[in-house]
JSON list of N, CA and C in Angstrom, two decimals:
[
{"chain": "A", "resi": 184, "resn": "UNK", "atom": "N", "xyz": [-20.39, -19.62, -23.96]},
{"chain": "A", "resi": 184, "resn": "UNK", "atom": "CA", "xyz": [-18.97, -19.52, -24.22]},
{"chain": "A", "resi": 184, "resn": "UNK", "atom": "C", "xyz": [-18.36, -20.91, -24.15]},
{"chain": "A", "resi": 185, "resn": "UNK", "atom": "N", "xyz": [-17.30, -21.02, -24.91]},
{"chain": "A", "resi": 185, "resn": "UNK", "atom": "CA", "xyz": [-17.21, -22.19, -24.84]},
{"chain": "A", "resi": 185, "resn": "UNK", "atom": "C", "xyz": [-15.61, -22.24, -24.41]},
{"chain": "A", "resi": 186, "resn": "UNK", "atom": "N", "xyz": [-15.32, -23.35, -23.54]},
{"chain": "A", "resi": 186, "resn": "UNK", "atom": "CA", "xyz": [-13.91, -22.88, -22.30]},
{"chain": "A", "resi": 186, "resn": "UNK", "atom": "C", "xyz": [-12.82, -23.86, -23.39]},
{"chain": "A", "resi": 187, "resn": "UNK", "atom": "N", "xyz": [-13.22, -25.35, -23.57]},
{"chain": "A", "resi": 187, "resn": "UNK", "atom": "CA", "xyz": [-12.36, -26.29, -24.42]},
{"chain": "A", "resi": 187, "resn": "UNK", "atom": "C", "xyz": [-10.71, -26.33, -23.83]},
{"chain": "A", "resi": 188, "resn": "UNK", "atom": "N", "xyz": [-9.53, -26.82, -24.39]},
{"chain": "A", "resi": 188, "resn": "UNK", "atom": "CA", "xyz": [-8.31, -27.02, -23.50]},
{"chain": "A", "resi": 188, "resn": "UNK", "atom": "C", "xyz": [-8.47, -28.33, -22.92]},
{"chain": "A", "resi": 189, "resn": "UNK", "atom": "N", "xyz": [-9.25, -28.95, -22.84]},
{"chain": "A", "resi": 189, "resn": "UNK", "atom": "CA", "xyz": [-8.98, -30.46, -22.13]},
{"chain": "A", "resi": 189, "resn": "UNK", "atom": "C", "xyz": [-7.98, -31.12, -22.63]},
{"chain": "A", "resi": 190, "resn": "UNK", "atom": "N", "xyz": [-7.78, -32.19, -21.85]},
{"chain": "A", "resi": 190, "resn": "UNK", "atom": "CA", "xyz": [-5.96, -32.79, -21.55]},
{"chain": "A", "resi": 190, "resn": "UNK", "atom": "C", "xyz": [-6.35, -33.86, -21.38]},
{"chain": "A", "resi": 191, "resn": "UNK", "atom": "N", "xyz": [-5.15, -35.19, -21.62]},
{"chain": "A", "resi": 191, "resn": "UNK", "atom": "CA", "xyz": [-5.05, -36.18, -21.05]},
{"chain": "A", "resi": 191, "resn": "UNK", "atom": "C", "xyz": [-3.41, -36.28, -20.46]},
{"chain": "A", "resi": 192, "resn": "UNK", "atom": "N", "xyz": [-3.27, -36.54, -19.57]},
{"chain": "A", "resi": 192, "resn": "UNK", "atom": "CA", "xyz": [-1.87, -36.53, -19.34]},
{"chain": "A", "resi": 192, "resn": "UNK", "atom": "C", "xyz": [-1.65, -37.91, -18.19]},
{"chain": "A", "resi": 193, "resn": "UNK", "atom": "N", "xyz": [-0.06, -38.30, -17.86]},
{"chain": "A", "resi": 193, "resn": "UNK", "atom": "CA", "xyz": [0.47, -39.19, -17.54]},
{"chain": "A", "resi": 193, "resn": "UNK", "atom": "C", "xyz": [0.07, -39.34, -16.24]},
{"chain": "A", "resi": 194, "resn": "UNK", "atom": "N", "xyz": [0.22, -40.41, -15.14]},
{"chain": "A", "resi": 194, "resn": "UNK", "atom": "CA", "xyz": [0.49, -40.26, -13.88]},
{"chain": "A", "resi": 194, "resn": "UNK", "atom": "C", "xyz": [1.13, -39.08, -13.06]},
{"chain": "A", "resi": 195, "resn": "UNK", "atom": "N", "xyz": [1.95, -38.76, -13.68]},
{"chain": "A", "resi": 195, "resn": "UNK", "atom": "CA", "xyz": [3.24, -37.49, -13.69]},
{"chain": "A", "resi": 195, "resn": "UNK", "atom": "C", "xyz": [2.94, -36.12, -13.94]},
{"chain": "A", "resi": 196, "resn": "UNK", "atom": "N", "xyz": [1.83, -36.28, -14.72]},
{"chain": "A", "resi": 196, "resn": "UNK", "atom": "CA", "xyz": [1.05, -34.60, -14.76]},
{"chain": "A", "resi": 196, "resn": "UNK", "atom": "C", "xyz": [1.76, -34.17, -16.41]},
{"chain": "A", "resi": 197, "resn": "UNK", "atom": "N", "xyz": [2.42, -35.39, -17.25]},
{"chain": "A", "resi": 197, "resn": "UNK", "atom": "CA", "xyz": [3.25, -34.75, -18.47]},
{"chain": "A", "resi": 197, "resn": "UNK", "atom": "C", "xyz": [1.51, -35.14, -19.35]},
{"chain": "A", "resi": 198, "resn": "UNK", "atom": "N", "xyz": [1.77, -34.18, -19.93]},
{"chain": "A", "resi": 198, "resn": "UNK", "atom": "CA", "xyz": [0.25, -33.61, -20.93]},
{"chain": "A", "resi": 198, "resn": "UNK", "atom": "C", "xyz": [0.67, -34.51, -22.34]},
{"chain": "A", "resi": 199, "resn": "UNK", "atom": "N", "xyz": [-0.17, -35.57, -22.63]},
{"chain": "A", "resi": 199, "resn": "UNK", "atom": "CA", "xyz": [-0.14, -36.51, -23.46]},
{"chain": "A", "resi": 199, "resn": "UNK", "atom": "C", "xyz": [-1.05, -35.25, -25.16]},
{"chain": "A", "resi": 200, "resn": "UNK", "atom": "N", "xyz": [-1.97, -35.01, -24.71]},
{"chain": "A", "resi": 200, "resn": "UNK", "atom": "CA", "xyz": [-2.88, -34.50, -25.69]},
{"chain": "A", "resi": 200, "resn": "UNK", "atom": "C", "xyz": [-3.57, -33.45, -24.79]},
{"chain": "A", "resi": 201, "resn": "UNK", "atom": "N", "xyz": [-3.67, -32.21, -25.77]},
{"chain": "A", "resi": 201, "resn": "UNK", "atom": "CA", "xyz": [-4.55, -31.15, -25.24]},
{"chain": "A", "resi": 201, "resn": "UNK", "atom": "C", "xyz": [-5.44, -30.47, -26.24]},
{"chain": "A", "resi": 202, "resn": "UNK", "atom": "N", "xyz": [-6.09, -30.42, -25.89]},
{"chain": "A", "resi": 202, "resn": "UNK", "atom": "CA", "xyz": [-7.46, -30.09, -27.09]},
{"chain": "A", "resi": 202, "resn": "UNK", "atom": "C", "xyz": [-7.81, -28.39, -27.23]},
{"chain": "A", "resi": 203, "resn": "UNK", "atom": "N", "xyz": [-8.30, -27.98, -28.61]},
{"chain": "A", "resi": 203, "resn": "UNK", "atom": "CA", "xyz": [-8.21, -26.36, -28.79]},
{"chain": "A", "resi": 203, "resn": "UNK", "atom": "C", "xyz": [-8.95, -25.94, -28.00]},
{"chain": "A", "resi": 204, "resn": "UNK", "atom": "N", "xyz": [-8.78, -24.05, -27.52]},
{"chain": "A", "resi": 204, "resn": "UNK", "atom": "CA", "xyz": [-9.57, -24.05, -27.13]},
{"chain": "A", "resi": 204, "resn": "UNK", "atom": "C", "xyz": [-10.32, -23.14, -27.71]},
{"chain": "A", "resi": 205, "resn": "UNK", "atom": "N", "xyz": [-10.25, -23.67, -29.01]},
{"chain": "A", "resi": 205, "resn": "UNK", "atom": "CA", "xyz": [-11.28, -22.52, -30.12]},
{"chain": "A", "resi": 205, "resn": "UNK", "atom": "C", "xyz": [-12.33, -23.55, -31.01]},
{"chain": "A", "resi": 206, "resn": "UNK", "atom": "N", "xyz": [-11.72, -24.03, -30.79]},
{"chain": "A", "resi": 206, "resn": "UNK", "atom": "CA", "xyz": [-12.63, -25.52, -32.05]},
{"chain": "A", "resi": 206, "resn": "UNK", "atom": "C", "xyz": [-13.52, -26.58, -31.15]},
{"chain": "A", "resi": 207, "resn": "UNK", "atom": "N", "xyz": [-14.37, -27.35, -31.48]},
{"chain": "A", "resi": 207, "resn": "UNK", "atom": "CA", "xyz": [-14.66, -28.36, -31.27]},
{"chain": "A", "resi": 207, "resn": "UNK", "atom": "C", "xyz": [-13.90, -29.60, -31.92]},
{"chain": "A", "resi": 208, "resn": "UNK", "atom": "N", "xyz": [-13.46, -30.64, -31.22]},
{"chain": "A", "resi": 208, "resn": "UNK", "atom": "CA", "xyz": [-12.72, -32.00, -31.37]},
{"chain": "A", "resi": 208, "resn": "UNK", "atom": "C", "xyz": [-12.90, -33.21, -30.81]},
{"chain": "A", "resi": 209, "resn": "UNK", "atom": "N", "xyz": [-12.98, -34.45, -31.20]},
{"chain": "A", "resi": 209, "resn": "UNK", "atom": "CA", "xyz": [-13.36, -35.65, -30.51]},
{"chain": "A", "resi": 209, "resn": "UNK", "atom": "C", "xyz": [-12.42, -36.53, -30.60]},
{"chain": "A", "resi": 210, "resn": "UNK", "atom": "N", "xyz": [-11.77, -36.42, -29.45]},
{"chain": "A", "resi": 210, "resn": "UNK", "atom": "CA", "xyz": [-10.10, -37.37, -29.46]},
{"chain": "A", "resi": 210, "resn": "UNK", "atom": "C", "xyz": [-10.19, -38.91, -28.88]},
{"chain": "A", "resi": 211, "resn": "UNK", "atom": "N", "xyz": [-9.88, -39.44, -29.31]},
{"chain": "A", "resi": 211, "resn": "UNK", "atom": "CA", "xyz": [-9.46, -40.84, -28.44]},
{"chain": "A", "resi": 211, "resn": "UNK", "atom": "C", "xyz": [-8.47, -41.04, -28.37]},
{"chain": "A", "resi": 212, "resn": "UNK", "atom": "N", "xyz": [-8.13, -41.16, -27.07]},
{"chain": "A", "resi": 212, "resn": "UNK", "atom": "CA", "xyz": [-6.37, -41.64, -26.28]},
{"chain": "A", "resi": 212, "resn": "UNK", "atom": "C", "xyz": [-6.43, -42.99, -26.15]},
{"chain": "A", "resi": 213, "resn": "UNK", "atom": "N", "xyz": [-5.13, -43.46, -26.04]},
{"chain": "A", "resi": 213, "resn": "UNK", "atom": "CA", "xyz": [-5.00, -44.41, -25.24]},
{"chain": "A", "resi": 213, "resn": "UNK", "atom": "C", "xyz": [-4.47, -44.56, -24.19]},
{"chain": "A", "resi": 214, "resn": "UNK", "atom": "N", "xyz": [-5.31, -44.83, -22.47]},
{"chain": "A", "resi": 214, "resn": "UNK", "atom": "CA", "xyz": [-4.02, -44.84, -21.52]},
{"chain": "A", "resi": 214, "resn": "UNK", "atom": "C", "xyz": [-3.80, -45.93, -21.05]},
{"chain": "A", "resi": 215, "resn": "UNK", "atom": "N", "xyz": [-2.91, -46.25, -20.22]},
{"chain": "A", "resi": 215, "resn": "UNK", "atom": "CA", "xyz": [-2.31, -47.27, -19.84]},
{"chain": "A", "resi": 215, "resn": "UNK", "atom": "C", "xyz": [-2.62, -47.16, -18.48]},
{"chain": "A", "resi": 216, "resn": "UNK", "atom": "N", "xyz": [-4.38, -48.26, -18.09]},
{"chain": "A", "resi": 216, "resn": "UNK", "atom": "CA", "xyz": [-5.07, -48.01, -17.11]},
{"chain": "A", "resi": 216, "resn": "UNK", "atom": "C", "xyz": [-4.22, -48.55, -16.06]},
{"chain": "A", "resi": 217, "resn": "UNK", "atom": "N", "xyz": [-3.41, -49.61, -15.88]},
{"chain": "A", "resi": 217, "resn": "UNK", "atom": "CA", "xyz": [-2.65, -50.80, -15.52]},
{"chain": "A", "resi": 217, "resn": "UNK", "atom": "C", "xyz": [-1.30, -49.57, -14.28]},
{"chain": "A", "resi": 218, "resn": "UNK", "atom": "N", "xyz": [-1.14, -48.81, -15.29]},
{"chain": "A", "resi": 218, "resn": "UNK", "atom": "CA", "xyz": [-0.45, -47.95, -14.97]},
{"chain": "A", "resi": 218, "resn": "UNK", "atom": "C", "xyz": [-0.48, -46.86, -13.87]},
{"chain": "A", "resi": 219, "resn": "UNK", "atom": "N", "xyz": [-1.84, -46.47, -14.31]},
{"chain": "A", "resi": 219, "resn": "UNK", "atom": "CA", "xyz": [-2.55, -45.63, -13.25]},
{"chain": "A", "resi": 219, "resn": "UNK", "atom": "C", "xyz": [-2.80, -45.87, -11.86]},
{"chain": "A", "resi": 220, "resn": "UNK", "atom": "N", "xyz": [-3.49, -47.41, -12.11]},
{"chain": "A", "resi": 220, "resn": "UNK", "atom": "CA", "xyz": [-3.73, -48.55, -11.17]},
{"chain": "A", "resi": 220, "resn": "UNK", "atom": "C", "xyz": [-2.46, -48.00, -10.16]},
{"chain": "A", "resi": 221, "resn": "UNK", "atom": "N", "xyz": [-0.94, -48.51, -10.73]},
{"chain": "A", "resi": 221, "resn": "UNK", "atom": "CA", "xyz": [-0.01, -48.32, -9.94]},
{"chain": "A", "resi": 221, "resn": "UNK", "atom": "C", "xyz": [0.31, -47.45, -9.14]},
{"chain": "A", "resi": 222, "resn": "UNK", "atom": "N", "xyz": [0.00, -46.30, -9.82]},
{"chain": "A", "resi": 222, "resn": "UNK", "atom": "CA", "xyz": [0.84, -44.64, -9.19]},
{"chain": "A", "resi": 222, "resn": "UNK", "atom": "C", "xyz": [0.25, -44.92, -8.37]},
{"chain": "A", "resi": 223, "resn": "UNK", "atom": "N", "xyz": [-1.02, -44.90, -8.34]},
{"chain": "A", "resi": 223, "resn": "UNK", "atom": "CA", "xyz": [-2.36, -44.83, -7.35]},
{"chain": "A", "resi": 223, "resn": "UNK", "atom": "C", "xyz": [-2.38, -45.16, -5.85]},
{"chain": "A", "resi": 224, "resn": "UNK", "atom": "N", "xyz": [-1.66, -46.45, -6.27]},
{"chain": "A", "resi": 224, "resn": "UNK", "atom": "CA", "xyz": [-1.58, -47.48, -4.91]},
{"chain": "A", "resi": 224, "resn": "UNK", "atom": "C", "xyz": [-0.10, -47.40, -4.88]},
{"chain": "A", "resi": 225, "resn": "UNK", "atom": "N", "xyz": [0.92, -46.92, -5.03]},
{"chain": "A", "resi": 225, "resn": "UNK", "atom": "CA", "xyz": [2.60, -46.54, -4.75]},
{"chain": "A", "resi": 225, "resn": "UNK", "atom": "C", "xyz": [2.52, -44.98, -4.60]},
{"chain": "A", "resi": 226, "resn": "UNK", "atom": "N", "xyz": [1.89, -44.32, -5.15]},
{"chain": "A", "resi": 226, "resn": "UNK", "atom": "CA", "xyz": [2.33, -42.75, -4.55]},
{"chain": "A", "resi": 226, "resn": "UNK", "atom": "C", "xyz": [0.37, -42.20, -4.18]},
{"chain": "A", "resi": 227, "resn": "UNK", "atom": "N", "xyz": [0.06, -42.60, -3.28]},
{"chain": "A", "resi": 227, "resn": "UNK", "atom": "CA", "xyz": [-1.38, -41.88, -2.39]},
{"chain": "A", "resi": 227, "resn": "UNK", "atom": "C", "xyz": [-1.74, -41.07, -1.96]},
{"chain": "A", "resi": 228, "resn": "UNK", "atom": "N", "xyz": [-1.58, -40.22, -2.85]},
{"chain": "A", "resi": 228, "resn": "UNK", "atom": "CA", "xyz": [-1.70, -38.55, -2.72]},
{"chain": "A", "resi": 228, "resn": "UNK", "atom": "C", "xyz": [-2.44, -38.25, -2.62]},
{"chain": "A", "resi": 229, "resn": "UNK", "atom": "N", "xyz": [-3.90, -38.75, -3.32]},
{"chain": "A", "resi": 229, "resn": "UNK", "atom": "CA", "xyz": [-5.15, -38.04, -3.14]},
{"chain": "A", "resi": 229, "resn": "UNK", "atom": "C", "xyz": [-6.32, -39.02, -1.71]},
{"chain": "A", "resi": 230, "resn": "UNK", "atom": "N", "xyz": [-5.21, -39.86, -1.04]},
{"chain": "A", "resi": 230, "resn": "UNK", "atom": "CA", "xyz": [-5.10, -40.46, 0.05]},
{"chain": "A", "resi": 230, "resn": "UNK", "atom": "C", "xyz": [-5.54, -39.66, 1.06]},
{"chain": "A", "resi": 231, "resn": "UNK", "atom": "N", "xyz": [-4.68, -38.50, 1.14]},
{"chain": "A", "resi": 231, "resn": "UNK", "atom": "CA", "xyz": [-4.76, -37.88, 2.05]},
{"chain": "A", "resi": 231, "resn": "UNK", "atom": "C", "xyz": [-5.31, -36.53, 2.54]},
{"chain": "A", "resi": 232, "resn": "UNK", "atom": "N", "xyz": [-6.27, -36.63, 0.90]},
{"chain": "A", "resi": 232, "resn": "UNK", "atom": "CA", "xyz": [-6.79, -34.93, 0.61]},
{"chain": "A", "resi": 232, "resn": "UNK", "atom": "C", "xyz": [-7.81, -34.83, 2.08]},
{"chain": "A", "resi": 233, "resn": "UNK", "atom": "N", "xyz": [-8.03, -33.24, 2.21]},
{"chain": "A", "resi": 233, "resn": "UNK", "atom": "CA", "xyz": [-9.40, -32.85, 2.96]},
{"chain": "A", "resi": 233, "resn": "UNK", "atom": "C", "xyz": [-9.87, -32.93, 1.84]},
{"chain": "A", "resi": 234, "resn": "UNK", "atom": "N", "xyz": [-11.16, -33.02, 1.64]},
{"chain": "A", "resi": 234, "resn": "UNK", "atom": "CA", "xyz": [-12.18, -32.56, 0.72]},
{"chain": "A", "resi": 234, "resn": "UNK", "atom": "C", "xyz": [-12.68, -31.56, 1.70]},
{"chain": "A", "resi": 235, "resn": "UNK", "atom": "N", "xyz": [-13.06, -31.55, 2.60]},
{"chain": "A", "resi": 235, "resn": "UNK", "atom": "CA", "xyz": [-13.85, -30.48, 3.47]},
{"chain": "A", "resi": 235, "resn": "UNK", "atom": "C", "xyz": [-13.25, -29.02, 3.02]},
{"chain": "A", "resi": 236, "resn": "UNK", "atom": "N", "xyz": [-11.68, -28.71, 2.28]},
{"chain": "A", "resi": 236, "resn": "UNK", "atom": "CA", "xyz": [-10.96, -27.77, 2.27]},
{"chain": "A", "resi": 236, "resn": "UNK", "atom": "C", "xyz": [-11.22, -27.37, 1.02]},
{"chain": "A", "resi": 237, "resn": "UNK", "atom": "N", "xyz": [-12.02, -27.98, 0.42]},
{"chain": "A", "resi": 237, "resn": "UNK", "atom": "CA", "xyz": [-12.39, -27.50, -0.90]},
{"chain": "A", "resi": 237, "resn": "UNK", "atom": "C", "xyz": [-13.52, -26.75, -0.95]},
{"chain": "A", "resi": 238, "resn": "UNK", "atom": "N", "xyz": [-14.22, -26.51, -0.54]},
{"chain": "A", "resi": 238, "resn": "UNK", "atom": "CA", "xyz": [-15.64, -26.04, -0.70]},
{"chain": "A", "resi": 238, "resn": "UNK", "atom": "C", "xyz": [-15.28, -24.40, -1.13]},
{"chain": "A", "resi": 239, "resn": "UNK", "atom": "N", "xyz": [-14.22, -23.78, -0.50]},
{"chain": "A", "resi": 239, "resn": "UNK", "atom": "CA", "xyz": [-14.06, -22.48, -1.12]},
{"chain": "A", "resi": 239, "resn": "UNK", "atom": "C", "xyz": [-14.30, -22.56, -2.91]},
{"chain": "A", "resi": 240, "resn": "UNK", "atom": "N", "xyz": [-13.46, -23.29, -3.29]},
{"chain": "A", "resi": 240, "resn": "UNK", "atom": "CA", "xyz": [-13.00, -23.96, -5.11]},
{"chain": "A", "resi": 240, "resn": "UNK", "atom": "C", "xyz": [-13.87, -24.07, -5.62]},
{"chain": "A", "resi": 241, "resn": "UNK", "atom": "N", "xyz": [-15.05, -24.96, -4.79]},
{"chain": "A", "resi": 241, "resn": "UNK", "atom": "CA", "xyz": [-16.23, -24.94, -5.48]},
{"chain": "A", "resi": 241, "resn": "UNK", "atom": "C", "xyz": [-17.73, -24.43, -5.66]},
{"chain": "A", "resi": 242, "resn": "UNK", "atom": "N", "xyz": [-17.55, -23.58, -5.44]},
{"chain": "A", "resi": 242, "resn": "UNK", "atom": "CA", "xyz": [-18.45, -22.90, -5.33]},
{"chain": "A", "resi": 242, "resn": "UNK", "atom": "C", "xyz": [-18.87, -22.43, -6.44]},
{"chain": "A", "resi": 243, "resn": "UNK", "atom": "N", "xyz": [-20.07, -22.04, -6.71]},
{"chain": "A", "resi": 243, "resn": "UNK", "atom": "CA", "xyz": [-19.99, -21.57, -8.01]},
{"chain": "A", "resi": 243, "resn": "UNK", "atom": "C", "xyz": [-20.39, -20.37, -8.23]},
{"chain": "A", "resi": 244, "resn": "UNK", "atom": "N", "xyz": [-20.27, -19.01, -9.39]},
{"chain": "A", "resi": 244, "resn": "UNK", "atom": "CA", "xyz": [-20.27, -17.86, -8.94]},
{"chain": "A", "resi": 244, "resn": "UNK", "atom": "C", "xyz": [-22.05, -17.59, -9.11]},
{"chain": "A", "resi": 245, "resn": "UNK", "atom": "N", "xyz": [-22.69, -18.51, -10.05]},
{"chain": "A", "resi": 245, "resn": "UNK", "atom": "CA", "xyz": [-24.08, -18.19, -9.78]},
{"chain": "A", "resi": 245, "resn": "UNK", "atom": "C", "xyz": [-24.66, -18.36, -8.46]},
{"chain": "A", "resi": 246, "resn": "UNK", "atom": "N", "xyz": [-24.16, -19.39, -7.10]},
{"chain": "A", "resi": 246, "resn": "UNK", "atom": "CA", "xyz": [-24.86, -19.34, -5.84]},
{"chain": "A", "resi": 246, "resn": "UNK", "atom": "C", "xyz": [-24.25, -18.35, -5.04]},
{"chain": "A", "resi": 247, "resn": "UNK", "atom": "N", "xyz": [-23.76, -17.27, -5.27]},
{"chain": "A", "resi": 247, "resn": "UNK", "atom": "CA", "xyz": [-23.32, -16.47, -5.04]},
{"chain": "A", "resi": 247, "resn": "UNK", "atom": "C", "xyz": [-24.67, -15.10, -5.03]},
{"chain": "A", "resi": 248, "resn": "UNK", "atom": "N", "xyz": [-24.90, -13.94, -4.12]},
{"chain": "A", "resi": 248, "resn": "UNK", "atom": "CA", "xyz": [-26.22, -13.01, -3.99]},
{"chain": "A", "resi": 248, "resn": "UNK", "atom": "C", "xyz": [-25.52, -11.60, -3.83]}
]
């Protein structure tokens, strides 16, 4: 099956390009790495994640019995 819908979007979460999710497509964006750089190091959000709190999320349903 094929899932498709991929995105590129802003620092901000605004969705620049989103891809079908019926077709196959090969997009090239351009982002503004410089930019990213910034949010990154001015708003440190993923600074402060658990990762340990994820393991529910990832799981996958085949290791599952």
């Amino acid at each position: 099956k094929f899932w498709g819908g991929s995105f590129f979007s802003n620092p901000f979460g605004t969705v620049l390009y989103q891809a079908s999710h019926t077709d196959e497509e090969v997009v090239v964006q351009e982002l503004d790495l410089d930019k990213t750089d910034y949010y990154r190091s001015h708003w440190p959000f993923l600074r402060d994640r658990r990762i340990d709190s994820y393991s529910p999320i990832t799981k996958r349903f085949l290791d599952e019995e």
